[in-house]
Amino acid sequence: MSRTVRLCLILGLVIVAALAAAVMIGETGFDGAQYAAAFSDPTSGPWEVLWQVRAPRAVCALMVGAALGLAGAVMQGLLRNPLADPGVLGVSATAALGAALAIVLGGAGVTGVVEMSALVGAAAAGGLLIAASGLMRAPEALILFGVALSSFAGAATALIFNLSPSPIAQAEVMSWLLGSVQNRSWVDVAWVTPAVVVAAVFAGLSAGGLRMLTLGDEGAAASGLSMGRARAFALIAAAVATGAAVAVAGVIGFVGLAAPHLVRAAVRGDPGRILAPSALAGGLMLVVADLLARLTPTDQELKLGVFTALIGAPLFALIAWRAAREWRL
């Protein structure tokens, strides 16, 4: 059994335990009889809480985290930059722009409009990046293009927020930008899951190209692989995964940056083999983060995007510090 397969199995088992904890633990405590009813009586209140409130929320967090972890691994491999994440090329920002525009125009009241608008925004960013990648071979140039795209989308979102005449719409946009899986249902799970599967397929198709890019552009070109196609597949994977995550949960940062670093050593830095473990690590991170956010004793539940940044940033600083020590050695 390879190291990657063993790592994925371990992560899978931990995810199952985390999902079970997320379903069984919450602000509302149940006794033994209520838990029994939750598993035997679909008409009972405990059954409703466990399987129609907590379970879809936990699964949604898992899929969103997996999407972000996968997108982060793809971006870091494509750009050969360990600091890359789904937001570095502007995909998250353009998806948020699409969602914000739909909310301000009144689309929040129509099922699926905001989610579809976020996906359209991510698809537009992906198309621009694919076109740019054909003209900008150097990863530094693509990063600069992505930063410009992200800045423009962020400014446009702020303009929409500023010009919105409705305080309710402004509050909805702000809530979306902070990120959350609160009140998500099985419908939301059905939205994000196929997108994650599609993104995983394209990421798998790009794995060979990402591995060859570690040899440099000349070495990759000499490998015989179509690097233009590999870059396009990688960008499609990142755009679809990020767009789906933003569509369902809003903007949640840090997961796509940190998840690949948590598993990189176990796969010896191979950008092709890191994809699946990164997705699993991202899903695990978000399930645990959402559970902790729910259990934090505050008057209002912490937004998931805020919580991941508060908890994740110090953790990533520790990872960076340890990496810096290894580089000095």
Coordinates of C-alpha atoms in Angstrom, one line a residue:
M1 CA 0.0 0.0 0.0
S2 CA 1.5 3.4 -1.0
R3 CA 2.0 6.3 1.3
T4 CA -0.7 8.3 -0.5
V5 CA -3.3 5.6 -0.2
R6 CA -2.5 5.0 3.4
L7 CA -2.8 8.7 4.1
C8 CA -6.1 8.9 2.4
L9 CA -7.5 6.0 4.4
I10 CA -6.4 7.6 7.6
L11 CA -7.9 10.9 6.7
G12 CA -11.1 9.1 5.6
L13 CA -11.5 7.4 9.0
V14 CA -10.9 10.7 10.8
I15 CA -13.5 12.4 8.6
V16 CA -16.0 9.7 9.5
A17 CA -15.4 10.3 13.2
A18 CA -15.6 14.1 12.7
L19 CA -18.9 13.8 10.8
A20 CA -20.3 11.6 13.5
A21 CA -19.3 14.2 16.2
A22 CA -20.7 17.0 14.1
V23 CA -24.1 15.2 13.9
M24 CA -24.3 14.0 17.5
I25 CA -22.9 17.1 19.2
G26 CA -24.6 20.5 19.3
E27 CA -26.0 23.3 21.4
T28 CA -29.1 21.2 22.0
G29 CA -28.3 18.2 24.2
F30 CA -30.2 14.9 23.9
D31 CA -30.6 12.1 26.4
G32 CA -30.5 8.4 25.5
A33 CA -34.2 8.2 24.7
Q34 CA -34.0 11.2 22.4
Y35 CA -31.0 9.8 20.6
A36 CA -32.9 6.5 20.2
A37 CA -35.8 8.4 18.7
A38 CA -33.5 10.2 16.4
F39 CA -32.5 6.9 14.9
S40 CA -35.9 5.2 14.8
D41 CA -38.6 7.8 14.5
P42 CA -38.5 10.1 11.4
T43 CA -41.4 12.2 12.8
S44 CA -39.6 13.1 16.1
G45 CA -37.9 16.4 16.8
P46 CA -34.5 14.8 17.5
W47 CA -34.6 13.1 14.1
E48 CA -35.3 16.4 12.5
V49 CA -32.4 18.1 14.3
L50 CA -29.8 15.4 13.6
W51 CA -30.7 14.5 10.0
Q52 CA -32.3 17.6 8.6
V53 CA -30.2 20.3 10.3
R54 CA -26.8 19.0 11.6
A55 CA -26.1 16.2 9.0
P56 CA -26.6 18.3 5.8
R57 CA -24.6 21.1 7.4
A58 CA -21.7 18.8 8.3
V59 CA -21.7 17.1 4.8
C60 CA -21.9 20.5 3.2
A61 CA -18.9 21.7 5.2
L62 CA -17.0 18.5 4.2
M63 CA -17.7 19.1 0.5
V64 CA -16.9 22.8 0.6
G65 CA -13.6 22.1 2.4
A66 CA -12.7 19.3 0.0
A67 CA -13.3 21.7 -2.9
L68 CA -11.1 24.4 -1.4
G69 CA -8.4 21.9 -0.5
L70 CA -8.4 20.5 -4.0
A71 CA -8.3 23.9 -5.6
G72 CA -5.5 25.0 -3.3
A73 CA -3.4 21.9 -4.2
V74 CA -4.0 22.5 -7.9
M75 CA -3.1 26.2 -7.7
Q76 CA 0.1 25.5 -5.8
G77 CA 1.2 22.8 -8.3
L78 CA 0.3 24.9 -11.3
L79 CA 2.0 28.1 -10.1
R80 CA 4.8 26.2 -8.3
N81 CA 4.2 28.5 -5.4
P82 CA 3.4 27.2 -1.9
L83 CA 1.6 30.4 -1.0
A84 CA -1.0 30.0 -3.8
D85 CA -4.6 29.4 -2.9
P86 CA -8.0 29.5 -4.6
G87 CA -8.2 33.2 -4.2
V88 CA -4.8 34.1 -5.6
L89 CA -6.0 34.0 -9.2
G90 CA -9.2 35.9 -8.6
V91 CA -11.6 32.9 -8.9
S92 CA -13.0 33.4 -5.4
A93 CA -13.4 37.1 -5.8
T94 CA -15.2 36.8 -9.1
A95 CA -17.5 34.1 -7.7
A96 CA -18.3 36.4 -4.8
L97 CA -19.0 39.2 -7.3
G98 CA -21.5 37.1 -9.1
A99 CA -23.2 36.1 -5.9
A100 CA -23.3 39.7 -4.6
L101 CA -24.7 41.0 -7.8
A102 CA -27.5 38.4 -7.7
I103 CA -28.3 39.3 -4.1
V104 CA -28.5 43.0 -4.7
L105 CA -30.8 42.4 -7.8
G106 CA -33.2 40.4 -5.7
G107 CA -32.1 36.9 -6.7
A108 CA -31.7 35.7 -3.1
G109 CA -35.5 35.0 -3.0
V110 CA -35.3 32.6 -6.0
T111 CA -33.8 29.2 -5.3
G112 CA -30.5 28.6 -7.1
V113 CA -30.1 32.1 -8.5
V114 CA -27.3 33.2 -6.2
E115 CA -25.5 29.8 -6.5
M116 CA -25.7 29.9 -10.2
S117 CA -24.5 33.5 -10.3
A118 CA -21.4 32.5 -8.2
L119 CA -20.7 29.6 -10.6
V120 CA -21.0 31.9 -13.6
G121 CA -18.6 34.3 -12.0
A122 CA -16.1 31.6 -11.3
A123 CA -16.5 30.2 -14.9
A124 CA -15.8 33.7 -16.3
A125 CA -12.6 33.9 -14.2
G126 CA -11.6 30.4 -15.3
G127 CA -12.1 31.3 -19.0
L128 CA -10.0 34.5 -18.6
L129 CA -7.3 32.6 -16.9
I130 CA -7.2 29.8 -19.5
A131 CA -6.9 32.5 -22.2
A132 CA -4.2 34.3 -20.2
S133 CA -2.3 31.0 -19.6
G134 CA -1.9 30.6 -23.3
L135 CA -0.2 33.9 -23.5
M136 CA 1.6 34.0 -20.2
R137 CA 3.8 30.9 -19.7
A138 CA 5.6 32.2 -16.7
P139 CA 3.7 31.5 -13.4
E140 CA 4.7 34.9 -12.1
A141 CA 2.9 36.6 -15.0
L142 CA -0.2 34.5 -14.4
I143 CA -0.1 35.3 -10.7
L144 CA 0.0 39.0 -11.5
F145 CA -2.9 38.7 -13.9
G146 CA -4.8 36.8 -11.2
V147 CA -4.0 39.5 -8.6
A148 CA -5.3 42.2 -11.0
L149 CA -8.5 40.1 -11.6
S150 CA -9.0 39.6 -7.9
S151 CA -8.5 43.3 -7.2
F152 CA -11.0 44.3 -9.9
A153 CA -13.6 41.8 -8.7
G154 CA -13.1 42.9 -5.1
A155 CA -13.5 46.5 -6.0
A156 CA -16.6 45.8 -8.0
T157 CA -18.1 43.8 -5.1
A158 CA -17.4 46.7 -2.8
L159 CA -19.1 49.1 -5.3
I160 CA -22.2 46.9 -5.5
F161 CA -22.3 46.8 -1.7
N162 CA -21.8 50.6 -1.5
L163 CA -24.5 51.4 -4.0
S164 CA -27.1 49.0 -2.8
P165 CA -30.2 50.9 -1.7
S166 CA -31.4 48.1 0.6
P167 CA -29.9 47.6 4.0
I168 CA -31.2 44.0 3.9
A169 CA -29.4 43.3 0.7
Q170 CA -26.2 44.8 2.1
A171 CA -26.5 42.6 5.2
E172 CA -27.0 39.5 3.0
V173 CA -23.9 40.4 0.9
M174 CA -21.8 40.9 4.0
S175 CA -23.0 37.6 5.4
W176 CA -22.1 35.9 2.2
L177 CA -18.6 37.4 2.1
L178 CA -17.9 36.2 5.6
G179 CA -18.8 32.6 4.7
S180 CA -21.0 30.1 6.5
V181 CA -22.7 26.7 6.1
Q182 CA -25.3 27.6 8.6
N183 CA -28.9 26.5 7.7
R184 CA -27.6 24.5 4.7
S185 CA -29.8 21.6 3.5
W186 CA -29.4 18.5 1.5
V187 CA -30.3 20.6 -1.6
D188 CA -27.0 22.5 -1.0
V189 CA -25.2 19.2 -0.7
A190 CA -26.7 18.2 -4.0
W191 CA -25.4 21.5 -5.5
V192 CA -21.8 21.2 -4.4
T193 CA -21.2 17.5 -4.7
P194 CA -21.4 17.1 -8.5
A195 CA -19.2 20.1 -8.9
V196 CA -16.5 18.7 -6.6
V197 CA -16.6 15.4 -8.6
V198 CA -16.2 17.3 -11.9
A199 CA -13.3 19.3 -10.4
A200 CA -11.7 16.1 -9.1
V201 CA -11.8 14.6 -12.6
F202 CA -10.2 17.6 -14.2
A203 CA -7.6 17.7 -11.4
G204 CA -6.8 14.1 -12.0
L205 CA -6.3 14.8 -15.7
S206 CA -3.9 17.6 -14.9
A207 CA -1.9 15.6 -12.3
G208 CA 0.8 14.4 -14.8
G209 CA 1.3 17.9 -16.1
L210 CA 1.6 19.3 -12.6
R211 CA 4.2 16.7 -11.8
M212 CA 6.2 17.6 -14.9
L213 CA 6.1 21.3 -14.0
T214 CA 8.4 20.6 -11.1
L215 CA 11.1 20.1 -13.7
G216 CA 10.6 23.6 -15.1
D217 CA 9.0 24.8 -18.3
E218 CA 11.7 23.3 -20.5
G219 CA 11.6 20.0 -18.8
A220 CA 7.9 19.9 -18.9
A221 CA 7.8 20.7 -22.6
A222 CA 10.4 17.9 -23.2
S223 CA 8.2 15.3 -21.5
G224 CA 5.9 15.0 -24.4
L225 CA 2.8 16.0 -22.5
S226 CA 0.5 18.8 -23.7
M227 CA 1.2 21.4 -21.1
G228 CA -1.3 23.8 -22.5
R229 CA -4.0 21.1 -22.0
A230 CA -2.7 20.3 -18.5
R231 CA -2.8 24.0 -17.5
A232 CA -6.3 24.3 -18.9
F233 CA -7.5 21.2 -17.0
A234 CA -5.9 22.5 -13.8
L235 CA -7.6 25.9 -14.2
I236 CA -10.9 24.3 -14.9
A237 CA -10.6 22.2 -11.8
A238 CA -9.7 25.1 -9.6
A239 CA -12.5 27.3 -11.1
V240 CA -15.2 24.7 -10.7
A241 CA -14.2 23.7 -7.2
T242 CA -13.8 27.3 -6.0
G243 CA -17.0 28.4 -7.7
A244 CA -19.0 25.6 -6.1
A245 CA -17.6 26.3 -2.7
V246 CA -18.4 30.0 -2.9
A247 CA -21.8 29.3 -4.4
V248 CA -22.8 27.2 -1.4
A249 CA -20.9 28.7 1.5
G250 CA -19.7 32.1 0.5
V251 CA -16.1 33.2 0.8
I252 CA -14.1 31.0 3.2
G253 CA -10.4 31.7 3.2
F254 CA -7.3 29.9 4.4
V255 CA -8.5 26.3 3.9
G256 CA -7.1 26.1 0.3
L257 CA -3.8 27.5 1.5
A258 CA -3.3 25.3 4.5
A259 CA -4.7 21.9 3.5
P260 CA -2.0 21.0 1.0
H261 CA 0.7 22.0 3.6
L262 CA -0.7 19.7 6.2
V263 CA -0.2 16.6 3.9
R264 CA 2.7 17.7 1.7
A265 CA 5.4 16.0 3.7
A266 CA 3.5 12.7 3.7
V267 CA 3.5 12.6 -0.2
R268 CA 7.0 14.1 -0.4
G269 CA 5.8 17.2 -2.2
D270 CA 4.6 15.4 -5.3
P271 CA 2.0 17.8 -6.8
G272 CA 0.2 14.9 -8.5
R273 CA -0.2 12.7 -5.5
I274 CA -1.1 15.6 -3.1
L275 CA -4.5 16.3 -4.8
A276 CA -6.6 13.7 -3.1
P277 CA -5.1 14.1 0.4
S278 CA -5.4 17.8 0.2
A279 CA -9.1 17.5 -0.7
L280 CA -9.7 15.2 2.3
A281 CA -7.6 17.4 4.6
G282 CA -9.6 20.5 3.5
G283 CA -12.9 18.7 4.2
L284 CA -11.7 17.5 7.6
M285 CA -10.5 21.0 8.5
L286 CA -13.9 22.6 7.6
V287 CA -16.0 20.0 9.4
V288 CA -14.0 20.5 12.6
A289 CA -13.9 24.2 12.2
D290 CA -17.7 24.4 11.8
L291 CA -18.3 22.2 14.8
L292 CA -16.0 24.4 16.9
A293 CA -17.7 27.5 15.6
R294 CA -21.1 26.1 16.6
L295 CA -19.9 25.2 20.1
T296 CA -18.2 28.5 20.8
P297 CA -20.2 30.2 23.5
T298 CA -21.1 33.5 21.8
D299 CA -24.3 35.5 21.5
Q300 CA -24.2 35.1 17.7
E301 CA -22.7 32.1 16.0
L302 CA -19.3 32.9 14.5
K303 CA -19.1 33.0 10.7
L304 CA -17.1 30.0 9.4
G305 CA -14.8 32.2 7.3
V306 CA -14.0 34.3 10.3
F307 CA -13.4 31.3 12.4
T308 CA -11.1 29.5 10.0
A309 CA -9.0 32.7 9.7
L310 CA -8.7 33.2 13.4
I311 CA -7.7 29.5 14.1
G312 CA -5.9 28.8 10.9
A313 CA -3.6 31.8 10.6
P314 CA -1.6 31.0 13.7
L315 CA -1.4 27.4 12.7
F316 CA -0.1 28.3 9.3
A317 CA 2.4 30.7 10.8
L318 CA 3.7 27.7 12.9
I319 CA 4.0 25.6 9.7
A320 CA 5.9 28.4 7.9
W321 CA 8.2 28.8 10.9
R322 CA 9.0 25.1 10.9
A323 CA 9.6 25.2 7.1
A324 CA 11.9 28.2 7.5
R325 CA 14.0 26.3 10.1
E326 CA 14.3 23.3 7.7
W327 CA 15.4 25.6 4.8
R328 CA 18.1 27.1 7.1
L329 CA 19.3 23.6 7.8

